[in-house]
PDB file of C-alpha atoms in Angstrom:
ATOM      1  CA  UNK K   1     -10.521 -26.925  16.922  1.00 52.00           C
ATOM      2  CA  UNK K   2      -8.575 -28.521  19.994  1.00 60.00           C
ATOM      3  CA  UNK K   3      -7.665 -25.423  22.241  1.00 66.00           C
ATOM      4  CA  UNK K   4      -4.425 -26.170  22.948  1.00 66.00           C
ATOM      5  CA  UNK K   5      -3.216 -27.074  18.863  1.00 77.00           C
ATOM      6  CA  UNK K   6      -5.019 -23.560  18.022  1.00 81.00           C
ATOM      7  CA  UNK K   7      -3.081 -21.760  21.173  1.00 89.00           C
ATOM      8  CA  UNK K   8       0.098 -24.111  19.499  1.00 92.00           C
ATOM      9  CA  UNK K   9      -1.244 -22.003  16.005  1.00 93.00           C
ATOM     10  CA  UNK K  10      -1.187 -18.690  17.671  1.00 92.00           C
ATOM     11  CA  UNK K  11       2.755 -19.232  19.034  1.00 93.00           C
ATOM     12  CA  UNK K  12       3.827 -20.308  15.727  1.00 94.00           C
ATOM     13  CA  UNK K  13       2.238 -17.746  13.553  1.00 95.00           C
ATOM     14  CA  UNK K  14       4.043 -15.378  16.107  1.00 93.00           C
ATOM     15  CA  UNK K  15       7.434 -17.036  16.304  1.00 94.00           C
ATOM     16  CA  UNK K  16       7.633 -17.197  12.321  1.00 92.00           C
ATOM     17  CA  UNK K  17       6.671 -13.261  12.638  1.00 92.00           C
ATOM     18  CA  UNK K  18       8.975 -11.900  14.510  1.00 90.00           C
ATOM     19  CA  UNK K  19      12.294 -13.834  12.586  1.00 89.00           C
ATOM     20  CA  UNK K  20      11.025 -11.722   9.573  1.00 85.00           C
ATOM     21  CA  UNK K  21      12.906  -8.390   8.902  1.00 81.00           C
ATOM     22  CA  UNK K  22      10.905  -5.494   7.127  1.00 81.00           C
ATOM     23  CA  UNK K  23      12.864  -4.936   4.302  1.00 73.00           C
ATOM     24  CA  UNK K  24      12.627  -8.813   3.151  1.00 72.00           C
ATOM     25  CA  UNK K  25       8.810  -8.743   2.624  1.00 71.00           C
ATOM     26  CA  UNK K  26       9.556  -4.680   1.097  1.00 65.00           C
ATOM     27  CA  UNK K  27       8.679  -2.942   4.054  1.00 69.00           C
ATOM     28  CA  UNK K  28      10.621  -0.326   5.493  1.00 67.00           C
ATOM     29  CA  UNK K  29      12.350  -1.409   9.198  1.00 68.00           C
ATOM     30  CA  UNK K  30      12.450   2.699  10.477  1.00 64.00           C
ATOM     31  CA  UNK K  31      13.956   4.023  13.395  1.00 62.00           C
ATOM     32  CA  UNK K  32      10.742   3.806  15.823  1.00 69.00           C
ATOM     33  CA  UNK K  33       9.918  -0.270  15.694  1.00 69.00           C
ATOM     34  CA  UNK K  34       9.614  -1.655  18.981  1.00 70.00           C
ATOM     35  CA  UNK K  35       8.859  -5.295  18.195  1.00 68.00           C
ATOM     36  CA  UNK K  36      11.301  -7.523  16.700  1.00 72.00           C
ATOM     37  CA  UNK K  37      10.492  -8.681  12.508  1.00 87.00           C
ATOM     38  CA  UNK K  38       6.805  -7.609  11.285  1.00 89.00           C
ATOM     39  CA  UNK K  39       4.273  -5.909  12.884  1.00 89.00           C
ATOM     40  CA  UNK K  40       0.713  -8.324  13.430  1.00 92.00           C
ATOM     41  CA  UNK K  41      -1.542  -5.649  11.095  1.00 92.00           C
ATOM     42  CA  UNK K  42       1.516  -5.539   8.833  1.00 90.00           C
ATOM     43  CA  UNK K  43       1.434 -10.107   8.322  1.00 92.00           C
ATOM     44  CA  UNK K  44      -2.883  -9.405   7.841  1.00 91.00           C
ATOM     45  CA  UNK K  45      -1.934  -6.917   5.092  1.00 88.00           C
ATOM     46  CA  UNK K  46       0.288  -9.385   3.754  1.00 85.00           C
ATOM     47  CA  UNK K  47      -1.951 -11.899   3.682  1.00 87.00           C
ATOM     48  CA  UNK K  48      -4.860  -9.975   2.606  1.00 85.00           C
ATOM     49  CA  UNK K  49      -6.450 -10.192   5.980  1.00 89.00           C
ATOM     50  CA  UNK K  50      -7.926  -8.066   8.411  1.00 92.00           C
ATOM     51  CA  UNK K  51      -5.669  -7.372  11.292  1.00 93.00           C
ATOM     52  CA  UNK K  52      -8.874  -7.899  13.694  1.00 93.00           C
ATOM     53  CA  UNK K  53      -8.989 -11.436  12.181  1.00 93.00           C
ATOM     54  CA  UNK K  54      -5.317 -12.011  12.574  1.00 94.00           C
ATOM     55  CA  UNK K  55      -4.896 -10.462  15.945  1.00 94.00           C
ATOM     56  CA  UNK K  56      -7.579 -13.327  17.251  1.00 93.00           C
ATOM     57  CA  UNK K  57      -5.270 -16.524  15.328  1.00 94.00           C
ATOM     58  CA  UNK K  58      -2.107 -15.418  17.069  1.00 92.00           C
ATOM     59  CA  UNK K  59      -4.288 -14.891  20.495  1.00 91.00           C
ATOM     60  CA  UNK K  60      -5.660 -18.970  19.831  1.00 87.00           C
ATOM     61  CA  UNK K  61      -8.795 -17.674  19.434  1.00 82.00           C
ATOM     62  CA  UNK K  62     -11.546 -17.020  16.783  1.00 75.00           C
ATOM     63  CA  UNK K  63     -12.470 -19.486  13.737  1.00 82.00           C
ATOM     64  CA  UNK K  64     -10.442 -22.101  12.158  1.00 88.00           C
ATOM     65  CA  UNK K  65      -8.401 -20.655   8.948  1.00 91.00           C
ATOM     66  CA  UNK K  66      -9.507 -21.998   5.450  1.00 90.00           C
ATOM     67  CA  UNK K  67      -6.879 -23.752   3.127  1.00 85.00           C
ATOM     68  CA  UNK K  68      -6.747 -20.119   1.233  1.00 82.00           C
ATOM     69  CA  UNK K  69      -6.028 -18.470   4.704  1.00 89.00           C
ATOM     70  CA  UNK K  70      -3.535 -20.493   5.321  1.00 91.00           C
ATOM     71  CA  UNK K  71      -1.771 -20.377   2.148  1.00 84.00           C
ATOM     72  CA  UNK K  72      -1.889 -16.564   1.951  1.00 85.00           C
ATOM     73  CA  UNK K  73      -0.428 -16.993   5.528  1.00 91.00           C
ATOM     74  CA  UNK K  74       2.176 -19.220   4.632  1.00 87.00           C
ATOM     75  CA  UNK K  75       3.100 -16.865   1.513  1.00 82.00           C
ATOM     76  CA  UNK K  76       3.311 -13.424   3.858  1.00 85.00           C
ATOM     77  CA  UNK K  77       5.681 -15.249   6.586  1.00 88.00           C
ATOM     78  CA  UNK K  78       8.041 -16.835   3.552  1.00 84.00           C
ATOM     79  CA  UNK K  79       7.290 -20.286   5.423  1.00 85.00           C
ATOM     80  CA  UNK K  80       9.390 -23.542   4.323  1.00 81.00           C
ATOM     81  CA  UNK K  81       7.546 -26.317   2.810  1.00 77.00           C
ATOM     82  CA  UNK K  82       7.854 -28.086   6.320  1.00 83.00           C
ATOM     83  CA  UNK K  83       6.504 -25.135   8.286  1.00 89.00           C
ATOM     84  CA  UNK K  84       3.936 -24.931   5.488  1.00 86.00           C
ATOM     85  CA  UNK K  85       2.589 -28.759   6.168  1.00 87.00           C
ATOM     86  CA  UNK K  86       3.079 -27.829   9.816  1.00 92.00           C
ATOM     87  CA  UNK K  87       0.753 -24.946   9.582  1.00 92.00           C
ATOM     88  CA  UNK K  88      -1.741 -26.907   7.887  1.00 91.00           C
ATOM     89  CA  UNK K  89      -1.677 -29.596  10.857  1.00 90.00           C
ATOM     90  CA  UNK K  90      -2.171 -27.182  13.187  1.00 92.00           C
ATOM     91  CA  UNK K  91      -5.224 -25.739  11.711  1.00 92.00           C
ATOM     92  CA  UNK K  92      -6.360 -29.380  11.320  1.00 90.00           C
ATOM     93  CA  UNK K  93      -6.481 -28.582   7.391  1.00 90.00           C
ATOM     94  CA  UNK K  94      -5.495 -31.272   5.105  1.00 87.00           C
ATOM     95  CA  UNK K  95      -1.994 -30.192   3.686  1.00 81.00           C
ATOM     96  CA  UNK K  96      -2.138 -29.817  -0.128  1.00 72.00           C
ATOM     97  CA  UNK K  97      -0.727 -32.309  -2.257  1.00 63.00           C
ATOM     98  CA  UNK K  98       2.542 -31.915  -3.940  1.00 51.00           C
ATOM     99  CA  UNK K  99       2.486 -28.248  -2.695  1.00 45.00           C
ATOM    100  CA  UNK K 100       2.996 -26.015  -5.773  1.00 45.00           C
ATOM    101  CA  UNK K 101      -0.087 -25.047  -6.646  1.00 49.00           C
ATOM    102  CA  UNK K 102      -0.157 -23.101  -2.964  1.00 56.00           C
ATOM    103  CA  UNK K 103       3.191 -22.771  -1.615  1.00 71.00           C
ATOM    104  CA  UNK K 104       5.457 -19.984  -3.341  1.00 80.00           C
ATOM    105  CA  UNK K 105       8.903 -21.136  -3.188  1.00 79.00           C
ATOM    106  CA  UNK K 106      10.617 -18.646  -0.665  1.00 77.00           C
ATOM    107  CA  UNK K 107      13.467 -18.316  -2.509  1.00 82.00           C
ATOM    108  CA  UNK K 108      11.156 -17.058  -5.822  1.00 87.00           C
ATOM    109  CA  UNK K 109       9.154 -15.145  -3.023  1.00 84.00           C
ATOM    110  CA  UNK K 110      12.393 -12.891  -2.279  1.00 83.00           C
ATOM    111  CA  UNK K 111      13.463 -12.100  -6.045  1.00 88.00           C
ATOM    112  CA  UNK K 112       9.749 -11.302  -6.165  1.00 89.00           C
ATOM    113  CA  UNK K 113       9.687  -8.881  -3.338  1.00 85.00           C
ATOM    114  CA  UNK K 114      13.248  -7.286  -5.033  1.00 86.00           C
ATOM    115  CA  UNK K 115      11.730  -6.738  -8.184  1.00 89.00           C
ATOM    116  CA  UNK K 116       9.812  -3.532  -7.292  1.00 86.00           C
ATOM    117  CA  UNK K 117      10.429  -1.782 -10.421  1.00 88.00           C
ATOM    118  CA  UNK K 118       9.111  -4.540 -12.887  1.00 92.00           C
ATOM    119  CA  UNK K 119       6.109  -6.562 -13.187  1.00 95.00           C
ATOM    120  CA  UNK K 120       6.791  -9.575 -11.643  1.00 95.00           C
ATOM    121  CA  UNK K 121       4.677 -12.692 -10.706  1.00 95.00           C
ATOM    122  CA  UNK K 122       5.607 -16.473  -9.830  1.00 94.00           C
ATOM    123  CA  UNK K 123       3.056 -19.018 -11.650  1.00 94.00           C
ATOM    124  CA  UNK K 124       3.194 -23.239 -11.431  1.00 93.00           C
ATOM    125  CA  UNK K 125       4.261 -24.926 -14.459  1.00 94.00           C
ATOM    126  CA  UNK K 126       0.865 -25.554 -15.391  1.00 94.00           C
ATOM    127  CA  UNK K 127       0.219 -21.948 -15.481  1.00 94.00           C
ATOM    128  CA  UNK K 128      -1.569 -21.007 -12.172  1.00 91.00           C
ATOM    129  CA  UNK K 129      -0.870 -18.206 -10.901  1.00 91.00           C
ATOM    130  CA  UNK K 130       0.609 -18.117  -7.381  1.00 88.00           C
ATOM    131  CA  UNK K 131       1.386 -14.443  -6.699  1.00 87.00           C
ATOM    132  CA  UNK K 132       1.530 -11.224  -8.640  1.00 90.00           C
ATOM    133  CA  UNK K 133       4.092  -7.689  -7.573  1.00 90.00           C
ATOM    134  CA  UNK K 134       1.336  -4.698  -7.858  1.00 89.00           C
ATOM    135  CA  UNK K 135       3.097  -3.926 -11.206  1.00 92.00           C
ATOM    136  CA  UNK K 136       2.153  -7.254 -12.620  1.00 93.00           C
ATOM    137  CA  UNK K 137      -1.571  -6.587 -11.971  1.00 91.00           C
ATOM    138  CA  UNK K 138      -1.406  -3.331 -12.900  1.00 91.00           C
ATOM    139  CA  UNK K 139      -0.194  -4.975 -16.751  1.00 93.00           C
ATOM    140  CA  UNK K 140      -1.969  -8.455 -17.112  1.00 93.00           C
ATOM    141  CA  UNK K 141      -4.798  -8.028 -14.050  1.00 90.00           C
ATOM    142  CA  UNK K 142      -5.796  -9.451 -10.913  1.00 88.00           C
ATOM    143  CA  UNK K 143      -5.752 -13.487 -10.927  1.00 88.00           C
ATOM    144  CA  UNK K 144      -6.268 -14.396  -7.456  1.00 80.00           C
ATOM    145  CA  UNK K 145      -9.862 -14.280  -8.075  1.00 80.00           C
ATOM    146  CA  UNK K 146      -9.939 -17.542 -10.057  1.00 83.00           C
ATOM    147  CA  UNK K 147     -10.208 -20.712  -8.022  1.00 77.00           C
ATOM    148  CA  UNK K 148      -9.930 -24.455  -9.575  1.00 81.00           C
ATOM    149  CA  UNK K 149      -9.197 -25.545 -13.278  1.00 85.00           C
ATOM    150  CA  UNK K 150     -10.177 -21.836 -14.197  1.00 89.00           C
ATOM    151  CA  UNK K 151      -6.827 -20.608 -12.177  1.00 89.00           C
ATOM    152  CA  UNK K 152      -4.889 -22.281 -14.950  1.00 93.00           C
ATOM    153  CA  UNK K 153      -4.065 -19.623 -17.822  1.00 96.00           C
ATOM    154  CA  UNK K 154      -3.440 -22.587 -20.219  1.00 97.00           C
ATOM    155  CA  UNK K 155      -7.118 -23.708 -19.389  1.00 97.00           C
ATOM    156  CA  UNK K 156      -8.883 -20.062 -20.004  1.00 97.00           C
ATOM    157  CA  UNK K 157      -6.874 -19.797 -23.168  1.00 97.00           C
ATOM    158  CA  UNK K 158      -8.186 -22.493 -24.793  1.00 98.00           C
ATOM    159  CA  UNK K 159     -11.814 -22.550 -23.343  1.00 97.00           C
ATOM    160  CA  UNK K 160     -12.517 -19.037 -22.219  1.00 95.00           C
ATOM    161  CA  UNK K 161     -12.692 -16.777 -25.172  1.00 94.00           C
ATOM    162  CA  UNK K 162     -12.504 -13.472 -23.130  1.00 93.00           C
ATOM    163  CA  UNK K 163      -8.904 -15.063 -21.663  1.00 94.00           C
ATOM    164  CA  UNK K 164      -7.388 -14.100 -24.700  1.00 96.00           C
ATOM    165  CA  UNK K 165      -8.626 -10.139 -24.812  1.00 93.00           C
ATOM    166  CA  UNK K 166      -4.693  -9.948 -23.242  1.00 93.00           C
ATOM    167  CA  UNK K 167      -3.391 -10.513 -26.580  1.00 95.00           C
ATOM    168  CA  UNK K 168      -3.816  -9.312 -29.854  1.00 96.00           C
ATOM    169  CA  UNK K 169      -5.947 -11.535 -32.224  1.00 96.00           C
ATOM    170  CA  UNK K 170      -3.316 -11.834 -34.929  1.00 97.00           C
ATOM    171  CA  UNK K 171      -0.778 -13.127 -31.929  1.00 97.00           C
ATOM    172  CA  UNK K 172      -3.326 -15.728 -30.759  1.00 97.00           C
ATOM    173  CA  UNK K 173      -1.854 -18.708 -33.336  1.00 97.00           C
ATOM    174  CA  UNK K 174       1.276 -18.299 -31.992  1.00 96.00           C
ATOM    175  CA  UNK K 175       0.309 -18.552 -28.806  1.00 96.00           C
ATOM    176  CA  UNK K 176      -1.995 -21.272 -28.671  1.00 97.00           C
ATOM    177  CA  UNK K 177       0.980 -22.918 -30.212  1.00 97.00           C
ATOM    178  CA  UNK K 178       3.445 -21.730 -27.637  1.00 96.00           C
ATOM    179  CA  UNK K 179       1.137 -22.885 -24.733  1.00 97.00           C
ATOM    180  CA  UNK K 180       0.577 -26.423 -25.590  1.00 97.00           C
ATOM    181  CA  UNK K 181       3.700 -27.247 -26.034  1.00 96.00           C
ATOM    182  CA  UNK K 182       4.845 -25.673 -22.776  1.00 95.00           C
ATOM    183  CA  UNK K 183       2.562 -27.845 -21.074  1.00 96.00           C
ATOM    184  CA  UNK K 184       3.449 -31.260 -22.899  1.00 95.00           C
ATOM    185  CA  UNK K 185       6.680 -30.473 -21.387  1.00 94.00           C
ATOM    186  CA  UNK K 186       5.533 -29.982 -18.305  1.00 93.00           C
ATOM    187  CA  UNK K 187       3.205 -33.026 -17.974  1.00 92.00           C
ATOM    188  CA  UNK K 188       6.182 -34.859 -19.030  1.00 91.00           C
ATOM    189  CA  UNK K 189       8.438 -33.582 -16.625  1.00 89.00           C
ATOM    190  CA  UNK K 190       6.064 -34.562 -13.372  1.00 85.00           C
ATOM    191  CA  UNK K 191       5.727 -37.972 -12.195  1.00 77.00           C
ATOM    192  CA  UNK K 192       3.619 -40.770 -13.892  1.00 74.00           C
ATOM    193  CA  UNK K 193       1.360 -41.167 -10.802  1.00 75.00           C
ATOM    194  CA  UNK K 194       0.460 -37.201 -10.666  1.00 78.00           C
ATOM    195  CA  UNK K 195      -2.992 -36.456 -11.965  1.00 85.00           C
ATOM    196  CA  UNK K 196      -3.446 -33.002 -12.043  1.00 88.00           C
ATOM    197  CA  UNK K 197      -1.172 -32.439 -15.240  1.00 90.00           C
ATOM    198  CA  UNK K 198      -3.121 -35.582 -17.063  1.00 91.00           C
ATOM    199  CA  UNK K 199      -6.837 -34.185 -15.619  1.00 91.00           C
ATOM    200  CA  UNK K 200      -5.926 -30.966 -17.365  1.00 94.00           C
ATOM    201  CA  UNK K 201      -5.070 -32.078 -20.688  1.00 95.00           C
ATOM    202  CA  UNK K 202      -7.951 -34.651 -20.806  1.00 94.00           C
ATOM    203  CA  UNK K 203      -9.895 -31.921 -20.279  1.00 95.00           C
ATOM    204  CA  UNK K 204      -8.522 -29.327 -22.712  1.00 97.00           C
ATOM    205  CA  UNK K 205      -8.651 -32.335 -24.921  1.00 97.00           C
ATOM    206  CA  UNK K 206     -12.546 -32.461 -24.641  1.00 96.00           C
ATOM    207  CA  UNK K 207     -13.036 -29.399 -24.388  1.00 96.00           C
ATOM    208  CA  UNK K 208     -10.890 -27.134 -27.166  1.00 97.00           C
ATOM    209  CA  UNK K 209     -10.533 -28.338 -30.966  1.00 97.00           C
ATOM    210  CA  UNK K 210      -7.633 -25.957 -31.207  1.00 98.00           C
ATOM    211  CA  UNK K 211      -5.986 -27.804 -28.320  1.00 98.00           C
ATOM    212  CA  UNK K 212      -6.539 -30.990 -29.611  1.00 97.00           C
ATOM    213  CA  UNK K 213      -5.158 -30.225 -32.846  1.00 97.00           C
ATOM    214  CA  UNK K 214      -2.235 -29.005 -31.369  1.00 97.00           C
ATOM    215  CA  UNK K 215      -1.646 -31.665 -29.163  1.00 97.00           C
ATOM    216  CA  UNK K 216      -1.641 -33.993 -31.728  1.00 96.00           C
ATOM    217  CA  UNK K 217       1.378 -32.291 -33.598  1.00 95.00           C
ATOM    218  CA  UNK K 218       3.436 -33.396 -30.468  1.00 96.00           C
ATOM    219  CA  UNK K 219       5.659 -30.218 -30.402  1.00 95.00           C
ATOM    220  CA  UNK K 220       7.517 -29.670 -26.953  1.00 95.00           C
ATOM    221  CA  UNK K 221       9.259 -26.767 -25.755  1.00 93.00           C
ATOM    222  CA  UNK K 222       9.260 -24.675 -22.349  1.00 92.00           C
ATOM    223  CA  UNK K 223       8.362 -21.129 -22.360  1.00 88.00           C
ATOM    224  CA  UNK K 224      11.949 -19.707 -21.334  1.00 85.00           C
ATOM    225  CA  UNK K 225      11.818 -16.351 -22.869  1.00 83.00           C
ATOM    226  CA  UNK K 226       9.101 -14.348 -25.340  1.00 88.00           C
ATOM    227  CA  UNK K 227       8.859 -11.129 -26.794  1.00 91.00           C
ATOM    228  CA  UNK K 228       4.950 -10.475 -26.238  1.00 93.00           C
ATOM    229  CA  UNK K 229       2.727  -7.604 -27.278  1.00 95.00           C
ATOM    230  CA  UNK K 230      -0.039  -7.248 -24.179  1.00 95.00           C
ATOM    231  CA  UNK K 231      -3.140  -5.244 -24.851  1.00 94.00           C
ATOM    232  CA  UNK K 232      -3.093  -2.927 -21.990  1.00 92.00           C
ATOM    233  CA  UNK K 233      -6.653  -1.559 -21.416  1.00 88.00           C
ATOM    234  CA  UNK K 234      -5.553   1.806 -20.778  1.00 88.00           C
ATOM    235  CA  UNK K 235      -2.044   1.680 -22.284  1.00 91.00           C
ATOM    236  CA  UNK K 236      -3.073   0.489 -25.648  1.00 92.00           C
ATOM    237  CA  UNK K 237      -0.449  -1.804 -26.997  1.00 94.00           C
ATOM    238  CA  UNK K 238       2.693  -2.804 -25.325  1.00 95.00           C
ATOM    239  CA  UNK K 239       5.575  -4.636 -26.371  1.00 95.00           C
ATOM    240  CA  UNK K 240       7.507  -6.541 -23.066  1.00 96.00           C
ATOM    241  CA  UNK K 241      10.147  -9.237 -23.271  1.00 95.00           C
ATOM    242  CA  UNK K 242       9.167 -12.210 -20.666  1.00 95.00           C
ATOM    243  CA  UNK K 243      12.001 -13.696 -18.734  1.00 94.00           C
ATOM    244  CA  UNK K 244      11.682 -16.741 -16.565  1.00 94.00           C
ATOM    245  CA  UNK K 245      13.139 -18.508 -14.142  1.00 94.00           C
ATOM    246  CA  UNK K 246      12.553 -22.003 -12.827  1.00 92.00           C
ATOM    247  CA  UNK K 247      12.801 -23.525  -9.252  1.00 88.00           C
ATOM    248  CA  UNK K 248      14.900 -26.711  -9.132  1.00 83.00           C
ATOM    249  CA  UNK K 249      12.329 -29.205  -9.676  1.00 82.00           C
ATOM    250  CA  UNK K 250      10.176 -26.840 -12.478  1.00 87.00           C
ATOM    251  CA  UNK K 251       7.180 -26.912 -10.534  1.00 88.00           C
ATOM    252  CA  UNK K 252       7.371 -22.979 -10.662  1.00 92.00           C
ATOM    253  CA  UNK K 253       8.678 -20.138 -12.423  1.00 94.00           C
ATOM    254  CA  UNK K 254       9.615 -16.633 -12.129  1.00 95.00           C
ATOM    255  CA  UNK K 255       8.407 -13.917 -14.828  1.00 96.00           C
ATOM    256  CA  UNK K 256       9.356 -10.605 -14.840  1.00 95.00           C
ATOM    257  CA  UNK K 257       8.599  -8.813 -17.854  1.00 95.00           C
ATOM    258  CA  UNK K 258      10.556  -5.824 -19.225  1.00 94.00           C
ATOM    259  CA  UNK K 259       9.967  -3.471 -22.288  1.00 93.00           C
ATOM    260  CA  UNK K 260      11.369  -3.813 -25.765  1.00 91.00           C
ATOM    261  CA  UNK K 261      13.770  -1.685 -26.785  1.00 87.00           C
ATOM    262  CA  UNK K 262      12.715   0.368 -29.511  1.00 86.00           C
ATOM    263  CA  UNK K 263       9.386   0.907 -29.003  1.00 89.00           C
ATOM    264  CA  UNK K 264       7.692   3.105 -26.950  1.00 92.00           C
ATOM    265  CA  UNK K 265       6.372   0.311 -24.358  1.00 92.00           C
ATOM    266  CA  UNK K 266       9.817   2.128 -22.025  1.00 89.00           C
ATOM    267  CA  UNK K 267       7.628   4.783 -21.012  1.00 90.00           C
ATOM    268  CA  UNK K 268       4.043   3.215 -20.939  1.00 91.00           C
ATOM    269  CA  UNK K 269       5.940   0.984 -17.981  1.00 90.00           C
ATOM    270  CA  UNK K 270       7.120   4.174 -16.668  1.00 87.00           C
ATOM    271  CA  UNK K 271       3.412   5.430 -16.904  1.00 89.00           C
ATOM    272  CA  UNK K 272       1.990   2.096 -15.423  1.00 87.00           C
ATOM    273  CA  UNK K 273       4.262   2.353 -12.204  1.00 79.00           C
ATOM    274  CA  UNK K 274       2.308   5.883 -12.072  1.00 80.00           C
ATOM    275  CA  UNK K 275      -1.134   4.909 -12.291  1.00 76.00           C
ATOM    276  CA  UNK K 276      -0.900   1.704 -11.006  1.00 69.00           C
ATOM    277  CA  UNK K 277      -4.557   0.122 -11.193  1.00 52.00           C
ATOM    278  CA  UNK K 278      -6.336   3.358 -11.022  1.00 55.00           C
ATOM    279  CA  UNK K 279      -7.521   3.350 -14.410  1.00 49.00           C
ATOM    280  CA  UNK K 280      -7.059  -0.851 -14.968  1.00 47.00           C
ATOM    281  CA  UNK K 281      -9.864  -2.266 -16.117  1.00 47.00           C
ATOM    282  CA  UNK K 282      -9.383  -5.941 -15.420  1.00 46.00           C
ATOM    283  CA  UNK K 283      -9.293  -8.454 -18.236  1.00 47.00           C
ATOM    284  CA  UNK K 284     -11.279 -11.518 -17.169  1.00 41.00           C
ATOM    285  CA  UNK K 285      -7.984 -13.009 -17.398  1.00 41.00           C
TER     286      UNK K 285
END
């Protein structure tokens, strides 16, 4: 990289830094901080990266960031879309197109960091997730790890057998039914010329007799609320009601997931905040 864009880099990762109070990214300020917003080992954490690594980016030094980097940057310092492209051009990455499958809306961000006591994640209308509250891996599992079509939920449901090992296999019907309708709605809603909605149902199309079938009924609905029963690994079954919200343009939506009332899915939540992912074993989903 050109010296003087990566020392450019290195002054903006540090100027977005230290605008950022503690207690917006959960973190707690305390009486003995000496340095004005986060900490540098506090922003690696963040982004999942060691502070070594991140110590060298705000110095100009070391290697160029990858597009993940960089998005898992842009996440941990609540960046605008415009400081997000502008991050991107620094690192001489190209910026990603449209934005939503890598940029968490900031304002979706903070309800995420507020909802501590809930499992919370924010996903793209097509079903990728973007980011996950500990609670919300703790119930459904880590999905950072999946990278291209396979980051879609919608795609693993209908061509990855093992995705659906999260519900029960009498609920399955239901929602195969609920998820390709969600998306028809969703394609719908995005612009003619965007091709990532259309390469995704060509594909499900080819790929999932289920999914065509389904498609072909034409039913259209967005997932707005749903009572679901989640097959917890070590909490056997429980019962949650899903609420969602959507960012203005419905590129990306808010979950946070609560327990039924009447059942006893109240205290397996309770239990889950206590065990976190000790005892998770991860569903491939």
């Amino acid at each position: 990289m050109n010296s003087m864009k990566y020392a450019e880099l290195g002054a903006f990762l540090r100027s977005r830094r230290e605008r950022i109070r503690p207690e917006e990214v959960g973190l707690a300020s305390g009486p003995r901080r000496r340095v004005p917003g986060l900490r540098r080992e506090e922003v690696a954490q963040l982004a999942g990266a060691s502070a070594d690594y991140y110590n060298e980016l705000e110095r100009g030094a070391g290697s160029q960031p990858s597009e993940q980097m960089l998005a898992a940057l842009a996440r941990a310092l609540r960046l605008t879309a415009d400081e997000r492209d502008h991050l991107y051009h620094l690192a001489n990455r190209p910026v990603p197109r449209g934005g939503a499958g890598s940029h968490v809306h900031p304002g979706m961000l903070d309800l995420l960091t507020r909802l501590t006591s809930t499992p919370a994640q924010v996903i793209t209308d097509l079903h990728v997730t973007l980011v996950q509250n500990p609670l919300a891996i703790a119930l459904l599992g880590d999905h950072s790890r999946f990278r291209g079509k396979e980051a879609s939920f919608v795609h693993r449901w209908f061509t990855d057998p093992e995705a659906r090992r999260l519900y029960p296999e009498e609920d399955h019907p239901a929602q195969s039914r609920a998820f390709a309708a969600d998306l028809r709605a969703a394609a719908a809603r995005r612009d003619a010329k965007d091709t990532e909605a259309s390469a995704l149902v060509a594909e499900l199309l080819d790929r999932s007799a289920e999914f065509a079938r389904l498609w072909a009924e034409h039913d259209v609905a967005f997932r707005r609320d749903d009572r679901k029963r989640i097959d917890h690994p070590g909490l056997g079954l429980v019962v949650v009601n899903c609420l969602t919200l959507f960012s203005e343009d419905g590129r990306q939506r808010l979950l946070w997931f609560t327990p039924a009332l009447g059942t006893d899915s109240v205290d397996k939540l309770e239990l889950l905040a206590v065990i976190g992912t000790q005892e998770f074993t991860p569903h491939p989903d």
